[in-house]
């Protein structure tokens, strides 16, 4: 197993974390629906408690995604976070607001009242999702940065990564394609949120409204995502000459990547179909609660394969439109061979981590949340 | 290219300090209360006594309110390396990133998964599984402390690494050297065991308040008993690990040690300052103004602390910067460390070698490349000195480091006495109002002591982000100062709201008391 293998392996892991994160964003999506699906205080309490048992896994996945990106692709971490300062910082702010909201919201001593923390949950849902989507959009559309390692010895200005817009990342908001992806993630998360409620809560009204909501958000999702996809497939992609490492623009690059990596392409299709089937179950089935599983697996596959698409097959995953040759690939931005190997050993723990999470969820979700449980004076959010 | 706006560094540091401070409001309590309630739940599991369950649940409520504050602060700290310290992230991400990633995989998921079971699983899982979850939550928190402290220790003592001139960054050569570095070990144990003091003080303080109010008497005595045993173990271990920390600092960061003690001129057999007042007139390390207005000291104490040898020479600031001296090691052996002038020369040589190497590489001049590579490899452990313009830049803030260190040690002594007194008087404390009040005040004191420890560790190592390799001013991201000021303001606002809320939530839960728990 050579260096390139481990670089590909870590790109796979980072992409998997990103994909799981998008699935787990059902929490954020659900948060934006608290007042749409929950019409009474009691219904909202059920929704909040249902999400409240999952939010910290989403949060932890985000943090681990960051940690893994730092450890395996430090040049990306340095360039993107230090350059696109604003979108990332605002994204973090959205998550900081979320972390305390479930726990403190209904506590007697909370002098700001529960409305404020519900607003925080909404900000986290709305802002967190859209900013995340926009930030990931730049992986396809490119950003304005340069990397010059020689700058390290420039005593007056030793910073090697430079961002070339004064907006420090906010300019990404003006790119329509980034916005399309941002809103795709937003509506997808809402679809997943509703599907999760259908699965997790035993309450006729909530389930009924959630089913309606699945359809609405699914339509909005498709309206945003299909143009993004078509546009991305057939516009210029950031390709890399394998021998020289020279980056150049290639029309249809992302489409051809799927053709040239048929397994990845196939899994992408499977993902999309599974997602659509999950939506169908959620919106049209009378009794099935399984939509979340199909849609969940579908979105994991779709996001995973999209990220593999831009990492593999001589593609730049974090391109610079300011200076093409500063674009980042999994080869020029990764950690050393040694570090990747060490961390790969640690990564063998991941199946165990997944296993205990699944086990715990099964134990905790054996019984759906219902009104009776909320009325018991047990611990609740 | 341009020039780096120097206030970027100050604001980035301010932001890091503020966010770290808020994070540290939560962490020590998580590390310690987690253990205390796990012990209580174990007692419940073994005796079946509902009273223990009620106690567990009561402390667990407070634990949960505090835990989420830690999560809120932690995420910023992690991503801030990228957003505000991007040069740092690139230059050492190969080593520093790994513990952060491992922390996520190994610790955070454990913590957050079993936290949910612990809070909501009382009626959904078996007693045994619930108990295991409570313990695992604490284990996860402690493991996460391990990994982040390994990362921090590596900045203080970069080991298991080499500077790769081709990739222009430091790369890991030995994971075990990073993980088991002596600095990492003493840091981990000192940080974790000193945090136990915070949780012990918290439980004692709350229980003392009940005793003063003459309510929850039985509950309070039991809680105080468990907490004082735990606290006493904590402070004994803290003193022990603090001593090994100081030994490590002396070896690896002698300038920090000099600042901790306000020591400018060393000698064979240096005394340890027990208590002292610094002379505010002293401005520069090599002026003739005496550093102290007043001091009480223990003869030969510092030599012993730093080198485990009564007559060892402990270098002061001026020895380190201008002189050359012999170090006596614990086994009596003497060595002559590099002088600052030599390090500065090496730093400049390594910079020049890197520049020449890159030029030679462009010209495909192999022999020139290998010459420069050889120079670089020999001098790169002092690469950071290439950024240093004057020697005064190498001196940390002495008063802050000095006072923080002495505050920590003096209150370490206080806590030893305090926990011992509580265990000595046991139930009699009920009528000892002064001791109960002291119990309440011990909560803020424990936090302040813990904070001062971090001030020692982090202010004392300036100007280095990574000892000898990278000064803080070359570690930053090039982000406009106005942006950093804005994000800092946002964080201060949010955290202030959080702080007010948590104080409100906690006070209310405490007022309601364990009797409100079903
Ligand atoms: C009583 C004797 C004590 C000694 C000799 C001692 C010694 C030290 C030293 C030398 C450091 C700096 C380590 C470094 O820079 O790498 C340190 C840091 C620290 N101390 Fe103490 N300490 C003592 C008591 C305490 C107490 C009572 C607390 C808290 C309640 C505490 C909390 C800390 C913390 C949080 C740090 C920062 C983390 C670290 O660097 O380990 N210490 N201590």
CSV table of N, CA, C and O in Angstrom, one decimal, chain B residues 333-414:
chain,number,residue,atom,x,y,z
B,333,UNK,N,25.8,14.9,36.2
B,333,UNK,CA,26.4,15.2,35.0
B,333,UNK,C,26.2,16.7,34.6
B,333,UNK,O,25.2,17.3,34.9
B,334,UNK,N,27.3,17.3,33.9
B,334,UNK,CA,27.1,18.7,33.5
B,334,UNK,C,27.1,18.8,32.0
B,334,UNK,O,27.9,18.2,31.3
B,335,UNK,N,26.2,19.6,31.5
B,335,UNK,CA,26.1,19.8,30.1
B,335,UNK,C,26.1,21.3,29.8
B,335,UNK,O,25.7,22.1,30.6
B,336,UNK,N,26.5,21.7,28.6
B,336,UNK,CA,26.5,23.1,28.2
B,336,UNK,C,25.5,23.3,27.1
B,336,UNK,O,25.7,22.8,25.9
B,337,UNK,N,24.4,23.9,27.4
B,337,UNK,CA,23.3,24.1,26.3
B,337,UNK,C,23.8,25.2,25.4
B,337,UNK,O,24.7,26.0,25.6
B,338,UNK,N,23.1,25.2,24.2
B,338,UNK,CA,23.3,26.3,23.3
B,338,UNK,C,23.0,27.7,23.9
B,338,UNK,O,22.0,27.8,24.6
B,339,UNK,N,23.7,28.7,23.5
B,339,UNK,CA,23.4,30.0,23.9
B,339,UNK,C,22.3,30.6,23.0
B,339,UNK,O,22.1,30.1,21.9
B,340,UNK,N,21.7,31.7,23.4
B,340,UNK,CA,20.6,32.3,22.6
B,340,UNK,C,21.3,32.8,21.3
B,340,UNK,O,20.7,32.7,20.2
B,341,UNK,N,22.5,33.4,21.4
B,341,UNK,CA,23.1,33.9,20.1
B,341,UNK,C,23.3,32.7,19.1
B,341,UNK,O,23.1,32.9,17.9
B,342,UNK,N,23.7,31.6,19.6
B,342,UNK,CA,23.9,30.5,18.7
B,342,UNK,C,22.5,30.1,18.1
B,342,UNK,O,22.5,29.8,16.9
B,343,UNK,N,21.5,30.0,18.9
B,343,UNK,CA,20.2,29.7,18.4
B,343,UNK,C,19.7,30.6,17.3
B,343,UNK,O,19.2,30.3,16.3
B,344,UNK,N,20.0,31.9,17.6
B,344,UNK,CA,19.6,32.9,16.6
B,344,UNK,C,20.3,32.7,15.3
B,344,UNK,O,19.8,32.8,14.2
B,345,UNK,N,21.6,32.4,15.4
B,345,UNK,CA,22.4,32.2,14.2
B,345,UNK,C,21.8,31.0,13.5
B,345,UNK,O,21.7,31.0,12.2
B,346,UNK,N,21.6,29.9,14.2
B,346,UNK,CA,21.0,28.7,13.5
B,346,UNK,C,19.7,29.0,12.9
B,346,UNK,O,19.4,28.6,11.8
B,347,UNK,N,18.9,29.8,13.6
B,347,UNK,CA,17.6,30.2,13.0
B,347,UNK,C,17.7,30.8,11.6
B,347,UNK,O,17.1,30.5,10.7
B,348,UNK,N,18.7,31.8,11.6
B,348,UNK,CA,18.9,32.6,10.3
B,348,UNK,C,19.4,31.6,9.3
B,348,UNK,O,19.1,31.7,8.1
B,349,UNK,N,20.4,30.8,9.7
B,349,UNK,CA,20.9,29.9,8.7
B,349,UNK,C,19.9,28.9,8.1
B,349,UNK,O,19.9,28.7,6.9
B,350,UNK,N,19.0,28.5,9.0
B,350,UNK,CA,18.0,27.5,8.4
B,350,UNK,C,17.0,28.3,7.5
B,350,UNK,O,16.7,27.7,6.4
B,351,UNK,N,16.7,29.5,7.8
B,351,UNK,CA,15.9,30.3,6.8
B,351,UNK,C,16.6,30.4,5.5
B,351,UNK,O,16.0,30.2,4.4
B,352,UNK,N,17.9,30.8,5.6
B,352,UNK,CA,18.6,31.1,4.4
B,352,UNK,C,18.8,29.8,3.6
B,352,UNK,O,18.6,29.7,2.4
B,353,UNK,N,19.0,28.7,4.3
B,353,UNK,CA,19.2,27.4,3.6
B,353,UNK,C,17.9,27.0,2.9
B,353,UNK,O,17.9,26.5,1.8
B,354,UNK,N,16.8,27.3,3.5
B,354,UNK,CA,15.5,27.0,2.9
B,354,UNK,C,15.4,27.8,1.6
B,354,UNK,O,15.0,27.3,0.5
B,355,UNK,N,15.7,29.1,1.7
B,355,UNK,CA,15.6,29.9,0.5
B,355,UNK,C,16.5,29.4,-0.6
B,355,UNK,O,16.1,29.2,-1.8
B,356,UNK,N,17.7,29.2,-0.3
B,356,UNK,CA,18.7,28.7,-1.3
B,356,UNK,C,18.3,27.4,-1.8
B,356,UNK,O,18.5,27.1,-3.0
B,357,UNK,N,17.8,26.5,-1.0
B,357,UNK,CA,17.4,25.2,-1.4
B,357,UNK,C,16.3,25.3,-2.5
B,357,UNK,O,16.4,24.6,-3.5
B,358,UNK,N,15.3,26.1,-2.2
B,358,UNK,CA,14.2,26.3,-3.2
B,358,UNK,C,14.7,26.8,-4.5
B,358,UNK,O,14.2,26.5,-5.5
B,359,UNK,N,15.6,27.8,-4.4
B,359,UNK,CA,16.2,28.3,-5.6
B,359,UNK,C,17.0,27.3,-6.4
B,359,UNK,O,16.8,27.1,-7.6
B,360,UNK,N,17.8,26.5,-5.7
B,360,UNK,CA,18.6,25.5,-6.3
B,360,UNK,C,17.6,24.4,-6.9
B,360,UNK,O,17.9,23.9,-8.0
B,361,UNK,N,16.5,24.2,-6.3
B,361,UNK,CA,15.6,23.2,-6.8
B,361,UNK,C,15.0,23.6,-8.1
B,361,UNK,O,14.9,22.9,-9.1
B,362,UNK,N,14.7,24.9,-8.2
B,362,UNK,CA,14.2,25.5,-9.4
B,362,UNK,C,15.2,25.4,-10.5
B,362,UNK,O,14.8,25.0,-11.6
B,363,UNK,N,16.4,25.6,-10.2
B,363,UNK,CA,17.5,25.5,-11.2
B,363,UNK,C,18.0,24.1,-11.4
B,363,UNK,O,18.9,23.8,-12.1
B,364,UNK,N,17.4,23.2,-10.7
B,364,UNK,CA,17.8,21.8,-10.8
B,364,UNK,C,19.2,21.6,-10.5
B,364,UNK,O,19.9,20.8,-11.1
B,365,UNK,N,19.7,22.3,-9.5
B,365,UNK,CA,21.2,22.2,-9.1
B,365,UNK,C,21.3,21.3,-8.0
B,365,UNK,O,21.2,21.6,-6.8
B,366,UNK,N,21.6,20.0,-8.2
B,366,UNK,CA,21.6,19.0,-7.2
B,366,UNK,C,22.6,19.2,-6.1
B,366,UNK,O,22.3,19.0,-4.9
B,367,UNK,N,23.8,19.6,-6.5
B,367,UNK,CA,24.8,19.7,-5.4
B,367,UNK,C,24.5,20.8,-4.5
B,367,UNK,O,24.6,20.7,-3.2
B,368,UNK,N,24.0,21.9,-5.0
B,368,UNK,CA,23.6,23.0,-4.2
B,368,UNK,C,22.4,22.6,-3.3
B,368,UNK,O,22.3,23.0,-2.1
B,369,UNK,N,21.5,21.9,-3.9
B,369,UNK,CA,20.4,21.4,-3.1
B,369,UNK,C,20.9,20.6,-1.9
B,369,UNK,O,20.5,20.8,-0.7
B,370,UNK,N,21.8,19.7,-2.1
B,370,UNK,CA,22.2,18.8,-1.0
B,370,UNK,C,23.0,19.5,0.1
B,370,UNK,O,22.8,19.3,1.2
B,371,UNK,N,23.8,20.5,-0.4
B,371,UNK,CA,24.5,21.3,0.6
B,371,UNK,C,23.5,22.0,1.5
B,371,UNK,O,23.5,22.0,2.8
B,372,UNK,N,22.5,22.7,0.9
B,372,UNK,CA,21.5,23.4,1.7
B,372,UNK,C,20.6,22.5,2.5
B,372,UNK,O,20.2,22.9,3.6
B,373,UNK,N,20.3,21.4,2.0
B,373,UNK,CA,19.5,20.5,2.8
B,373,UNK,C,20.3,20.1,4.0
B,373,UNK,O,19.7,20.0,5.1
B,374,UNK,N,21.6,19.8,3.9
B,374,UNK,CA,22.4,19.4,5.1
B,374,UNK,C,22.4,20.6,6.1
B,374,UNK,O,22.2,20.3,7.3
B,375,UNK,N,22.6,21.8,5.6
B,375,UNK,CA,22.6,22.9,6.6
B,375,UNK,C,21.2,23.0,7.2
B,375,UNK,O,21.1,23.2,8.4
B,376,UNK,N,20.2,22.9,6.4
B,376,UNK,CA,18.8,23.0,7.0
B,376,UNK,C,18.5,22.0,8.0
B,376,UNK,O,18.1,22.2,9.1
B,377,UNK,N,18.9,20.7,7.7
B,377,UNK,CA,18.6,19.6,8.6
B,377,UNK,C,19.3,19.9,10.0
B,377,UNK,O,18.8,19.5,11.0
B,378,UNK,N,20.5,20.4,9.9
B,378,UNK,CA,21.3,20.6,11.1
B,378,UNK,C,20.7,21.8,11.9
B,378,UNK,O,20.8,21.8,13.2
B,379,UNK,N,20.2,22.8,11.3
B,379,UNK,CA,19.8,24.0,12.0
B,379,UNK,C,18.3,24.1,12.2
B,379,UNK,O,17.8,24.9,13.0
B,380,UNK,N,17.4,23.3,11.5
B,380,UNK,CA,16.0,23.6,11.5
B,380,UNK,C,15.3,23.4,12.9
B,380,UNK,O,14.2,23.9,13.1
B,381,UNK,N,15.9,22.7,13.9
B,381,UNK,CA,15.2,22.7,15.2
B,381,UNK,C,15.1,24.1,15.8
B,381,UNK,O,14.4,24.3,16.7
B,382,UNK,N,15.9,25.0,15.2
B,382,UNK,CA,15.8,26.4,15.7
B,382,UNK,C,15.3,27.3,14.7
B,382,UNK,O,15.5,28.6,14.7
B,383,UNK,N,14.5,26.8,13.7
B,383,UNK,CA,13.9,27.5,12.6
B,383,UNK,C,13.2,28.8,13.1
B,383,UNK,O,13.3,29.9,12.5
B,384,UNK,N,12.5,28.7,14.2
B,384,UNK,CA,11.7,29.8,14.7
B,384,UNK,C,12.6,31.0,15.1
B,384,UNK,O,12.1,32.1,15.0
B,385,UNK,N,13.8,30.8,15.5
B,385,UNK,CA,14.7,31.9,15.8
B,385,UNK,C,15.0,32.8,14.6
B,385,UNK,O,15.4,33.9,14.8
B,386,UNK,N,14.7,32.2,13.4
B,386,UNK,CA,14.9,33.0,12.2
B,386,UNK,C,14.0,34.2,12.1
B,386,UNK,O,14.2,35.2,11.4
B,387,UNK,N,12.9,34.2,12.9
B,387,UNK,CA,11.9,35.3,12.9
B,387,UNK,C,12.2,36.3,14.0
B,387,UNK,O,11.5,37.3,14.0
B,388,UNK,N,13.1,36.0,14.9
B,388,UNK,CA,13.3,36.8,16.0
B,388,UNK,C,14.2,38.0,15.7
B,388,UNK,O,15.3,37.8,15.2
B,389,UNK,N,13.8,39.2,16.0
B,389,UNK,CA,14.6,40.4,15.7
B,389,UNK,C,15.5,40.8,16.9
B,389,UNK,O,16.6,41.1,16.7
B,390,UNK,N,14.8,40.8,18.1
B,390,UNK,CA,15.6,41.2,19.2
B,390,UNK,C,15.4,40.2,20.3
B,390,UNK,O,14.4,39.5,20.4
B,391,UNK,N,16.4,40.1,21.2
B,391,UNK,CA,16.3,39.1,22.3
B,391,UNK,C,15.2,39.4,23.2
B,391,UNK,O,14.6,38.5,23.8
B,392,UNK,N,14.8,40.7,23.4
B,392,UNK,CA,13.7,40.9,24.3
B,392,UNK,C,12.4,40.2,23.9
B,392,UNK,O,11.6,39.9,24.7
B,393,UNK,N,12.3,40.0,22.6
B,393,UNK,CA,11.1,39.3,22.1
B,393,UNK,C,11.0,37.9,22.7
B,393,UNK,O,9.9,37.3,22.7
B,394,UNK,N,12.1,37.4,23.2
B,394,UNK,CA,12.1,36.0,23.7
B,394,UNK,C,11.7,35.9,25.2
B,394,UNK,O,11.6,34.8,25.7
B,395,UNK,N,11.4,37.1,25.8
B,395,UNK,CA,11.0,37.0,27.2
B,395,UNK,C,9.5,37.1,27.3
B,395,UNK,O,8.9,38.0,26.8
B,396,UNK,N,8.9,36.1,28.0
B,396,UNK,CA,7.4,36.2,28.2
B,396,UNK,C,7.1,37.3,29.2
B,396,UNK,O,7.9,37.9,29.8
B,397,UNK,N,5.8,37.4,29.4
B,397,UNK,CA,5.3,38.4,30.4
B,397,UNK,C,5.6,37.9,31.8
B,397,UNK,O,5.0,37.0,32.3
B,398,UNK,N,6.7,38.4,32.4
B,398,UNK,CA,7.2,37.8,33.7
B,398,UNK,C,6.2,38.0,34.8
B,398,UNK,O,5.8,37.1,35.5
B,399,UNK,N,5.6,39.3,35.0
B,399,UNK,CA,4.7,39.4,36.2
B,399,UNK,C,3.5,38.5,36.1
B,399,UNK,O,3.2,37.8,37.1
B,400,UNK,N,2.9,38.4,34.9
B,400,UNK,CA,1.7,37.5,34.8
B,400,UNK,C,2.1,36.1,35.1
B,400,UNK,O,1.4,35.4,35.8
B,401,UNK,N,3.2,35.6,34.5
B,401,UNK,CA,3.6,34.2,34.7
B,401,UNK,C,3.9,34.0,36.2
B,401,UNK,O,3.5,33.0,36.8
B,402,UNK,N,4.7,34.9,36.7
B,402,UNK,CA,5.1,34.8,38.1
B,402,UNK,C,3.9,34.7,39.1
B,402,UNK,O,3.8,33.8,39.9
B,403,UNK,N,3.0,35.7,39.0
B,403,UNK,CA,1.9,35.7,39.9
B,403,UNK,C,1.0,34.5,39.7
B,403,UNK,O,0.4,33.9,40.7
B,404,UNK,N,0.7,34.2,38.4
B,404,UNK,CA,-0.2,33.0,38.2
B,404,UNK,C,0.4,31.8,38.8
B,404,UNK,O,-0.3,31.0,39.5
B,405,UNK,N,1.7,31.6,38.6
B,405,UNK,CA,2.3,30.4,39.2
B,405,UNK,C,2.2,30.4,40.7
B,405,UNK,O,1.8,29.4,41.3
B,406,UNK,N,2.5,31.5,41.3
B,406,UNK,CA,2.4,31.5,42.8
B,406,UNK,C,1.0,31.4,43.3
B,406,UNK,O,0.8,30.8,44.4
B,407,UNK,N,0.1,32.0,42.6
B,407,UNK,CA,-1.3,31.8,43.0
B,407,UNK,C,-1.7,30.3,43.0
B,407,UNK,O,-2.2,29.8,43.9
B,408,UNK,N,-1.3,29.7,41.9
B,408,UNK,CA,-1.6,28.2,41.8
B,408,UNK,C,-1.0,27.4,42.9
B,408,UNK,O,-1.7,26.6,43.6
B,409,UNK,N,0.2,27.7,43.2
B,409,UNK,CA,0.9,26.8,44.2
B,409,UNK,C,0.3,27.1,45.6
B,409,UNK,O,0.1,26.2,46.4
B,410,UNK,N,0.1,28.4,45.9
B,410,UNK,CA,-0.3,28.8,47.2
B,410,UNK,C,-1.7,28.2,47.4
B,410,UNK,O,-2.0,27.6,48.4
B,411,UNK,N,-2.6,28.3,46.4
B,411,UNK,CA,-3.9,27.7,46.6
B,411,UNK,C,-3.9,26.2,46.5
B,411,UNK,O,-4.8,25.5,47.0
B,412,UNK,N,-2.9,25.6,45.9
B,412,UNK,CA,-2.7,24.2,46.0
B,412,UNK,C,-2.5,23.8,47.5
B,412,UNK,O,-3.2,22.9,48.0
B,413,UNK,N,-1.7,24.6,48.2
B,413,UNK,CA,-1.5,24.3,49.6
B,413,UNK,C,-2.9,24.5,50.4
B,413,UNK,O,-3.2,23.7,51.2
B,414,UNK,N,-3.6,25.6,50.0
B,414,UNK,CA,-4.9,25.8,50.6
B,414,UNK,C,-5.8,24.6,50.5
B,414,UNK,O,-6.4,24.1,51.4
